[in-house]
Coordinates of C-alpha atoms and ligand atoms in Angstrom, one line a residue:
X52 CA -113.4 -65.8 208.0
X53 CA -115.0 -66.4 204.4
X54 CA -117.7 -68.9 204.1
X55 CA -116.3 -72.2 202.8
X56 CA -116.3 -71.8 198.6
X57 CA -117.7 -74.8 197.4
X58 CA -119.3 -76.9 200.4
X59 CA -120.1 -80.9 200.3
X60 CA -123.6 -81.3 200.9
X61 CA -124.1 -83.7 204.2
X62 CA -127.3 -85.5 204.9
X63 CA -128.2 -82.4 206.8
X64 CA -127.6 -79.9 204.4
X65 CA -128.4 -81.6 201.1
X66 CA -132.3 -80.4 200.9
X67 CA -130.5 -76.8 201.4
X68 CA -127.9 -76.9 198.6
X69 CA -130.2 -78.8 196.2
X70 CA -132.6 -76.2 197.1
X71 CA -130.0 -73.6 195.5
X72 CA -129.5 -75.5 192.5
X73 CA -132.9 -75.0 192.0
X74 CA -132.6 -70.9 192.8
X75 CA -134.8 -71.9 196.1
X76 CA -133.7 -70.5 199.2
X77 CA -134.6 -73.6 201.5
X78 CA -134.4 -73.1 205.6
X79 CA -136.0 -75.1 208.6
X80 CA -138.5 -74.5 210.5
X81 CA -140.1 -76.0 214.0
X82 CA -143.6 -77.1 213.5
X83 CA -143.8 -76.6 217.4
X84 CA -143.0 -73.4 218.5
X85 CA -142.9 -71.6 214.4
X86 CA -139.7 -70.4 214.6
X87 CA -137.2 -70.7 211.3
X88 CA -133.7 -71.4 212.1
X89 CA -130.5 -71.9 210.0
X90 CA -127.7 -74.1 210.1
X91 CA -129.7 -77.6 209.1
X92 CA -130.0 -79.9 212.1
X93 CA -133.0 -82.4 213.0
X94 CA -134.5 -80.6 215.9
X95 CA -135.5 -77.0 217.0
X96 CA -132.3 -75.0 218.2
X97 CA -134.2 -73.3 220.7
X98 CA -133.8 -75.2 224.3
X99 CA -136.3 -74.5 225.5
X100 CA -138.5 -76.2 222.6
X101 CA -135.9 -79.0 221.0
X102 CA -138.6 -80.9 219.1
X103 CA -137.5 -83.1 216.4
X104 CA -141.0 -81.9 214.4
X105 CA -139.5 -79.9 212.0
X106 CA -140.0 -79.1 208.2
X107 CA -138.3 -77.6 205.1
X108 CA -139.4 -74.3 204.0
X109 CA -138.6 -71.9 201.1
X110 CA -138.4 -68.4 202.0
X111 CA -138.6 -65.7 201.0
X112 CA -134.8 -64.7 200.2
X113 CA -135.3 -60.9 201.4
X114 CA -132.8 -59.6 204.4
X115 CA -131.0 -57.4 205.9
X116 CA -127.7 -56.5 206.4
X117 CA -126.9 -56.9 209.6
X118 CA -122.9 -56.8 210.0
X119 CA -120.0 -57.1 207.0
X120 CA -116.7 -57.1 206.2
X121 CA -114.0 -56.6 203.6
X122 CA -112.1 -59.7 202.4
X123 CA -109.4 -58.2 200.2
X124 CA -107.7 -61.8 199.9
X125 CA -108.2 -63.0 195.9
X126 CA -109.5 -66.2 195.9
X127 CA -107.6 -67.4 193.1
X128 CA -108.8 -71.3 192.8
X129 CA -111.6 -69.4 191.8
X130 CA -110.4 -66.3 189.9
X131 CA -112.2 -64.7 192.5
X132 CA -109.8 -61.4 192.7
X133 CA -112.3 -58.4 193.8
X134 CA -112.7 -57.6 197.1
X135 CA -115.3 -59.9 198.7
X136 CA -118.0 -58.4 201.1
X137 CA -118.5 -61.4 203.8
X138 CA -122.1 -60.6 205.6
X139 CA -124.2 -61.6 207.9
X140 CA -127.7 -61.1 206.9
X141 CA -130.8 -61.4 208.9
X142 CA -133.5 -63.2 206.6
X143 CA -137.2 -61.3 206.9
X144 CA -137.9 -64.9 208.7
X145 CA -135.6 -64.1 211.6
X146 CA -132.2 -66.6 211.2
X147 CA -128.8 -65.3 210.3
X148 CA -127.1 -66.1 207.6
X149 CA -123.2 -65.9 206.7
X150 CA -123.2 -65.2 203.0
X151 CA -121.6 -62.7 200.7
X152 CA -123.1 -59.0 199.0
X153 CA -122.9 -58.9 195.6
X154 CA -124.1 -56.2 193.1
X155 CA -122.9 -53.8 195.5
X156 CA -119.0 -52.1 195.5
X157 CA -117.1 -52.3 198.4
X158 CA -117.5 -49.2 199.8
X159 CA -118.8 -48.9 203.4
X160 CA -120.5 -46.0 202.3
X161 CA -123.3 -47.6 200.3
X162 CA -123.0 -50.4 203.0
X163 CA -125.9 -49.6 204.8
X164 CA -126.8 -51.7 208.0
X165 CA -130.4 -52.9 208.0
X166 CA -130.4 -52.0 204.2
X167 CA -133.1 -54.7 202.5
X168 CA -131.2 -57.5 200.1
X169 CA -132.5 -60.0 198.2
X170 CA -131.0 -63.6 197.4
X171 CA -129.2 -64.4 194.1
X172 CA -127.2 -67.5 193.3
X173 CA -123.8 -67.8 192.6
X174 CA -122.5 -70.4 190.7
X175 CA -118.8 -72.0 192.8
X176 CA -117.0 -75.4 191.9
X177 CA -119.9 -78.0 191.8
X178 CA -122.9 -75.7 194.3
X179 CA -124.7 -72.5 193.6
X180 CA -124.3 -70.4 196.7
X181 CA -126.7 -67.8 197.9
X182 CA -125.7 -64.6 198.0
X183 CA -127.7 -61.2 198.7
X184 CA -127.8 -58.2 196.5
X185 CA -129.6 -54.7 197.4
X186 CA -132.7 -55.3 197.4
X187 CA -134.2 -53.1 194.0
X188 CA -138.1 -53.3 195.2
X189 CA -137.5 -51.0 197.9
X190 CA -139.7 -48.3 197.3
X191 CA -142.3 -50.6 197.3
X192 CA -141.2 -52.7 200.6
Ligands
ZN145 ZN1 -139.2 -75.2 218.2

């Protein structure tokens, strides 16, 4: 399933999208336990912690690819008609993230799992969207 194109900000996740508008790649973390996490919510998803003590970070927009697909459906409302690659990276702070590659054919041959990628942002209706590219600093990673 592709992420949503152009998603209305909610109380929750308005610090994230105007964190994109700003080319800021803004998560949550627990001031409890340390741990980053991703969707938005007001407390820590991990049970066994749930404190409402939590914070706004940016990171540090480097990942890895951790699984992908193929969308060959055009997205015409956008004149989107390539082949999308729909990922799910694992940001160097630990959450996953649904997002799509970019910079990058859609060829599972230079899809790499665990390959580094680094954040861009894509502009879509009204919201920039963050999307991951290979990462091009990798010698020096
Ligand atoms: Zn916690």
């Amino acid at each position: 399933m592709a992420p949503a194109p152009a998603p209305i900000p909610t109380p929750e996740t308005r610090e994230f999208w105007e964190g994109t508008a700003r080319r800021e790649l803004r998560i949550q973390r627990c001031t409890a336990c340390g741990k980053h996490y991703f969707h938005p919510r007001p407390f820590c998803p991990d049970p066994t912690c749930a404190s409402d003590a939590v914070e706004w970070t940016v990171v540090s927009g480097r990942a890895r690819l951790s699984s992908y697909v193929i969308n060959h459906r055009p997205l015409p409302m956008f004149e989107v008609t390539e082949p999308q690659i729909i990922a799910i990276v694992t940001l160097d702070e630990g959450p996953r993230m649904m997002t799509n590659l970019i910079g990058v054919d859609p060829d599972p041959e230079l899809l790499v799992l665990n390959m580094p990628l680094e954040v861009d942002f894509v502009t879509r209706g009204e919201q920039w969207l963050p999307m991951f590219h290979p990462a091009v600093e990798e010698a020096r990673r």
